[in-house]
């Protein structure tokens, strides 16, 4: 570090700040040879799958009109989907945009944030960046190569999106406007992440602050679209919607986004010229000199390390839950639309409100599975980072170490689901003026916990049996999501539906409560946990 | 003599690689045992097997009278470990991490901990993410040395330390040894091993190639002789046990196997010795001899 500080006065005279750019770019491509295709396939695949389901659901003009009536009447729809350009005279393209546009923005923005931070700040924390920079590489090369590489991925995603919408027979102009807007949002968030990578005190902090910026942009345009329209113009996501794809396109908005992207990337370059490798502008505050007496077990440490994650998941899901709760009163109107009725019918049989709430509970549970699984996967992160080894060299058994993370996952899952259930219930109570739904909804979210525990236990079993393939635990989450949301649309066979643990939970409050499936799910979870523990006790660490 | 560590014919494979290939290792209770070997020779694998983190394929391993795999948890109460590559939780401060491990071990000795932090000049308030390699190493050393464990397993513990801290470390280990506790020290710093260790084992490709006290090892190896005589010496090359004879100005330099020393001196006396310097092999020479592929190969050819 000191040598870098010492070389500061010579900074301006340093020749070729972009030396080694090409090699670094190729190196990043090599490192991402799995990750980049995976991101591209997931983003394009999700949009294509939604497009397929929309094309299937809304076949006639009257179906499109039904959709437009609900979407335009409802505040929550606007908050999540945008102001609904083109819904006055609804075309398939306009409905499609209302459904996928904002989510495409969020997906692409997240991809750009994760990948940009991965190749810039996260790399600096591994000591590898020092080696790289010591090897005749210019001061700006890493940042420049990272921005270019993520931009390339972003463009490939845009091409994929264009091709898939064209394949569904949508008009070329609208499709181009859509993918151009999505691509431009990606570019803006490459810039945001690049700035965050310079400013924040660590890679995690950089990802978190770029993600918070994205959330803020989402909320600004959500509130803006609900009425205070000037707020929409404070958010790049709002600009990108305003391109009005499939509804009287306004191409000049792209200039605004281009300027924002160029400006933020340039800002990141200026900042990176002014700072030391590995240091941010916000310094880390010192911690306590003495450890708290409570920090005395692997469980306490796991809880401490996962604290921020649990709080973020809880707040995020509570906000989503409350939003859904508030639109409960629209349920009956929605069910008038055949298309939506078909979607809800997956939940079972009951009153429209019950069907709607059951669907909401399932969707929040599917989202919460991200917390459940990622927390258990921290076991593998700890092992790979060689932090498990010194802990297991103390009088801590492997079983105790493994169960500590499983416990944090299970308890955190219950917390997330209780808070989400209350948020949905309170939201709907506030709108319907009756508290009758609060307890049933809370019960419904709690009934999802055994299914989530099965996913946690699958992760434990993978970590124990085949640690190299531990990340396959995400396949369980993906299958559950596809089955839960698209089983009817894709006409999935029963055996595949039964793979998802959520299929075995009675769709409360639209169905009667049953103990047996929940008990069986818990038993499956316990069994898989024992499998994982047994394998863990027999294998090598590291 | 009671043994703290005993390994017999231990084999550990990773796929096609034989990381430990019939390793024999004996560490007596109360001794400081040096464990030397080139990179990738199996030093860390040995220590991680002793910690029960790796399960060996065959052979017998005993640690403090127990089975390192089966009795891992009970044995870990009695030992402390410093890994070669210290990785810490970036968001916790050094002090928090030291105390966490102290509480896991159940023998947090606050005054000793504070004294060690001061001696190693560690800032316990800094977040571990901002520590340099040397400082991370200090955290691991403080938490091991602050314990009252009867056995210390140290895997290249001073790799990132500056010479001043290296001295502090040596003082601490001497104090541990004086209390009759056992230390297994894997290291590349030969001066450190020469100063601290009673006995040494040299490992190569997963096998112990040398083991014993430094004195013993010296007698089984060659001494370097520089001699000048009144009359030119002849017939030296043909004597058994004499190697690499060369003339440097008026002096003659050669190496001789320790067991042949007496015979060679008798031979030289006949030519009228004017001066004679004999240098016992340093640990570095022992080490290079066991490490160097070429030397080992020529040695094998010479003895057969």
PDB file of C-alpha atoms in Angstrom, chain A residues 110-218:
ATOM      1  CA  UNK A 110     -28.868  -5.844 -10.895  1.00  0.00           C
ATOM      2  CA  UNK A 111     -26.820  -7.825 -13.403  1.00  0.00           C
ATOM      3  CA  UNK A 112     -24.722  -4.765 -14.243  1.00  0.00           C
ATOM      4  CA  UNK A 113     -24.217  -3.875 -10.565  1.00  0.00           C
ATOM      5  CA  UNK A 114     -23.103  -7.365  -9.532  1.00  0.00           C
ATOM      6  CA  UNK A 115     -20.773  -7.853 -12.484  1.00  0.00           C
ATOM      7  CA  UNK A 116     -19.201  -4.392 -12.320  1.00  0.00           C
ATOM      8  CA  UNK A 117     -18.450  -4.619  -8.603  1.00  0.00           C
ATOM      9  CA  UNK A 118     -17.170  -8.174  -9.089  1.00  0.00           C
ATOM     10  CA  UNK A 119     -14.510  -7.060 -11.537  1.00  0.00           C
ATOM     11  CA  UNK A 120     -13.522  -3.863  -9.751  1.00  0.00           C
ATOM     12  CA  UNK A 121     -13.864  -3.535  -6.001  1.00  0.00           C
ATOM     13  CA  UNK A 122     -14.342  -7.193  -5.098  1.00  0.00           C
ATOM     14  CA  UNK A 123     -11.166  -7.991  -7.019  1.00  0.00           C
ATOM     15  CA  UNK A 124      -9.196  -5.415  -5.034  1.00  0.00           C
ATOM     16  CA  UNK A 125     -10.114  -7.157  -1.796  1.00  0.00           C
ATOM     17  CA  UNK A 126      -8.447 -10.380  -2.883  1.00  0.00           C
ATOM     18  CA  UNK A 127      -4.868  -9.044  -3.197  1.00  0.00           C
ATOM     19  CA  UNK A 128      -4.971 -10.226  -6.822  1.00  0.00           C
ATOM     20  CA  UNK A 129      -5.536  -6.661  -8.018  1.00  0.00           C
ATOM     21  CA  UNK A 130      -2.184  -5.628  -6.547  1.00  0.00           C
ATOM     22  CA  UNK A 131      -0.464  -8.347  -8.537  1.00  0.00           C
ATOM     23  CA  UNK A 132      -2.306  -7.243 -11.660  1.00  0.00           C
ATOM     24  CA  UNK A 133      -1.562  -3.578 -11.202  1.00  0.00           C
ATOM     25  CA  UNK A 134       2.076  -4.296 -10.431  1.00  0.00           C
ATOM     26  CA  UNK A 135       2.326  -6.004 -13.824  1.00  0.00           C
ATOM     27  CA  UNK A 136       2.527  -3.104 -16.219  1.00  0.00           C
ATOM     28  CA  UNK A 137      -1.169  -2.389 -16.133  1.00  0.00           C
ATOM     29  CA  UNK A 138      -2.431   1.178 -16.333  1.00  0.00           C
ATOM     30  CA  UNK A 139      -4.200   2.914 -13.478  1.00  0.00           C
ATOM     31  CA  UNK A 140      -7.520   2.990 -15.344  1.00  0.00           C
ATOM     32  CA  UNK A 141      -7.272  -0.317 -17.202  1.00  0.00           C
ATOM     33  CA  UNK A 142      -9.172  -2.504 -14.735  1.00  0.00           C
ATOM     34  CA  UNK A 143     -12.083  -0.100 -14.398  1.00  0.00           C
ATOM     35  CA  UNK A 144     -12.206   0.543 -18.152  1.00  0.00           C
ATOM     36  CA  UNK A 145     -12.054  -3.163 -19.009  1.00  0.00           C
ATOM     37  CA  UNK A 146     -14.752  -3.958 -16.423  1.00  0.00           C
ATOM     38  CA  UNK A 147     -17.085  -1.267 -17.808  1.00  0.00           C
ATOM     39  CA  UNK A 148     -16.533  -2.384 -21.401  1.00  0.00           C
ATOM     40  CA  UNK A 149     -16.981  -6.058 -20.542  1.00  0.00           C
ATOM     41  CA  UNK A 150     -20.237  -5.524 -18.617  1.00  0.00           C
ATOM     42  CA  UNK A 151     -21.439  -3.219 -21.406  1.00  0.00           C
ATOM     43  CA  UNK A 152     -20.825  -6.022 -23.916  1.00  0.00           C
ATOM     44  CA  UNK A 153     -22.876  -8.440 -21.788  1.00  0.00           C
ATOM     45  CA  UNK A 154     -25.564  -5.786 -21.515  1.00  0.00           C
ATOM     46  CA  UNK A 155     -25.710  -5.378 -25.308  1.00  0.00           C
ATOM     47  CA  UNK A 156     -25.924  -9.154 -25.782  1.00  0.00           C
ATOM     48  CA  UNK A 157     -28.876  -9.209 -23.358  1.00  0.00           C
ATOM     49  CA  UNK A 158     -30.522  -6.420 -25.356  1.00  0.00           C
ATOM     50  CA  UNK A 159     -30.074  -8.378 -28.589  1.00  0.00           C
ATOM     51  CA  UNK A 160     -31.549 -11.450 -26.894  1.00  0.00           C
ATOM     52  CA  UNK A 161     -34.538  -9.453 -25.663  1.00  0.00           C
ATOM     53  CA  UNK A 162     -35.110  -7.994 -29.140  1.00  0.00           C
ATOM     54  CA  UNK A 163     -35.003 -11.401 -30.792  1.00  0.00           C
ATOM     55  CA  UNK A 164     -37.335 -13.032 -28.272  1.00  0.00           C
ATOM     56  CA  UNK A 165     -39.997 -10.303 -28.502  1.00  0.00           C
ATOM     57  CA  UNK A 166     -39.756 -10.309 -32.307  1.00  0.00           C
ATOM     58  CA  UNK A 167     -40.207 -14.082 -32.181  1.00  0.00           C
ATOM     59  CA  UNK A 168     -43.530 -13.534 -30.400  1.00  0.00           C
ATOM     60  CA  UNK A 169     -44.612 -11.342 -33.294  1.00  0.00           C
ATOM     61  CA  UNK A 170     -44.388  -7.932 -31.671  1.00  0.00           C
ATOM     62  CA  UNK A 171     -43.719  -4.883 -33.846  1.00  0.00           C
ATOM     63  CA  UNK A 172     -40.112  -4.021 -34.621  1.00  0.00           C
ATOM     64  CA  UNK A 173     -40.252  -0.337 -33.579  1.00  0.00           C
ATOM     65  CA  UNK A 174     -41.722  -1.022 -30.159  1.00  0.00           C
ATOM     66  CA  UNK A 175     -39.380  -3.952 -29.563  1.00  0.00           C
ATOM     67  CA  UNK A 176     -36.368  -1.826 -30.438  1.00  0.00           C
ATOM     68  CA  UNK A 177     -37.519   0.969 -28.135  1.00  0.00           C
ATOM     69  CA  UNK A 178     -37.970  -1.568 -25.328  1.00  0.00           C
ATOM     70  CA  UNK A 179     -34.563  -3.172 -25.663  1.00  0.00           C
ATOM     71  CA  UNK A 180     -32.829   0.171 -26.209  1.00  0.00           C
ATOM     72  CA  UNK A 181     -34.383   1.503 -22.998  1.00  0.00           C
ATOM     73  CA  UNK A 182     -33.431  -1.639 -21.066  1.00  0.00           C
ATOM     74  CA  UNK A 183     -29.881  -1.533 -22.408  1.00  0.00           C
ATOM     75  CA  UNK A 184     -29.580   2.158 -21.533  1.00  0.00           C
ATOM     76  CA  UNK A 185     -30.723   1.472 -17.959  1.00  0.00           C
ATOM     77  CA  UNK A 186     -28.009  -1.206 -17.757  1.00  0.00           C
ATOM     78  CA  UNK A 187     -25.397   1.296 -18.921  1.00  0.00           C
ATOM     79  CA  UNK A 188     -26.504   3.836 -16.297  1.00  0.00           C
ATOM     80  CA  UNK A 189     -26.133   1.229 -13.562  1.00  0.00           C
ATOM     81  CA  UNK A 190     -22.695   0.196 -14.805  1.00  0.00           C
ATOM     82  CA  UNK A 191     -21.815   3.813 -14.086  1.00  0.00           C
ATOM     83  CA  UNK A 192     -23.578   3.814 -10.709  1.00  0.00           C
ATOM     84  CA  UNK A 193     -21.796   0.599  -9.664  1.00  0.00           C
ATOM     85  CA  UNK A 194     -18.458   1.936 -10.929  1.00  0.00           C
ATOM     86  CA  UNK A 195     -18.856   5.074  -8.806  1.00  0.00           C
ATOM     87  CA  UNK A 196     -19.976   3.016  -5.793  1.00  0.00           C
ATOM     88  CA  UNK A 197     -16.906   0.805  -6.242  1.00  0.00           C
ATOM     89  CA  UNK A 198     -14.672   3.865  -5.894  1.00  0.00           C
ATOM     90  CA  UNK A 199     -16.516   5.511  -3.031  1.00  0.00           C
ATOM     91  CA  UNK A 200     -17.627   2.694  -0.714  1.00  0.00           C
ATOM     92  CA  UNK A 201     -15.456   1.201   1.995  1.00  0.00           C
ATOM     93  CA  UNK A 202     -15.717  -2.411   0.764  1.00  0.00           C
ATOM     94  CA  UNK A 203     -17.084  -4.508  -2.092  1.00  0.00           C
ATOM     95  CA  UNK A 204     -20.150  -5.470  -0.082  1.00  0.00           C
ATOM     96  CA  UNK A 205     -20.778  -1.842   0.750  1.00  0.00           C
ATOM     97  CA  UNK A 206     -20.362  -0.959  -2.949  1.00  0.00           C
ATOM     98  CA  UNK A 207     -22.942  -3.557  -4.017  1.00  0.00           C
ATOM     99  CA  UNK A 208     -25.261  -2.464  -1.220  1.00  0.00           C
ATOM    100  CA  UNK A 209     -25.068   1.237  -2.064  1.00  0.00           C
ATOM    101  CA  UNK A 210     -25.527   0.645  -5.804  1.00  0.00           C
ATOM    102  CA  UNK A 211     -28.481  -1.632  -4.968  1.00  0.00           C
ATOM    103  CA  UNK A 212     -29.941   1.015  -2.674  1.00  0.00           C
ATOM    104  CA  UNK A 213     -29.627   3.550  -5.493  1.00  0.00           C
ATOM    105  CA  UNK A 214     -31.588   1.158  -7.704  1.00  0.00           C
ATOM    106  CA  UNK A 215     -34.256   0.739  -5.006  1.00  0.00           C
ATOM    107  CA  UNK A 216     -34.477   4.508  -4.601  1.00  0.00           C
ATOM    108  CA  UNK A 217     -34.868   4.933  -8.375  1.00  0.00           C
ATOM    109  CA  UNK A 218     -37.622   2.319  -8.324  1.00  0.00           C
TER     110      UNK A 218
END
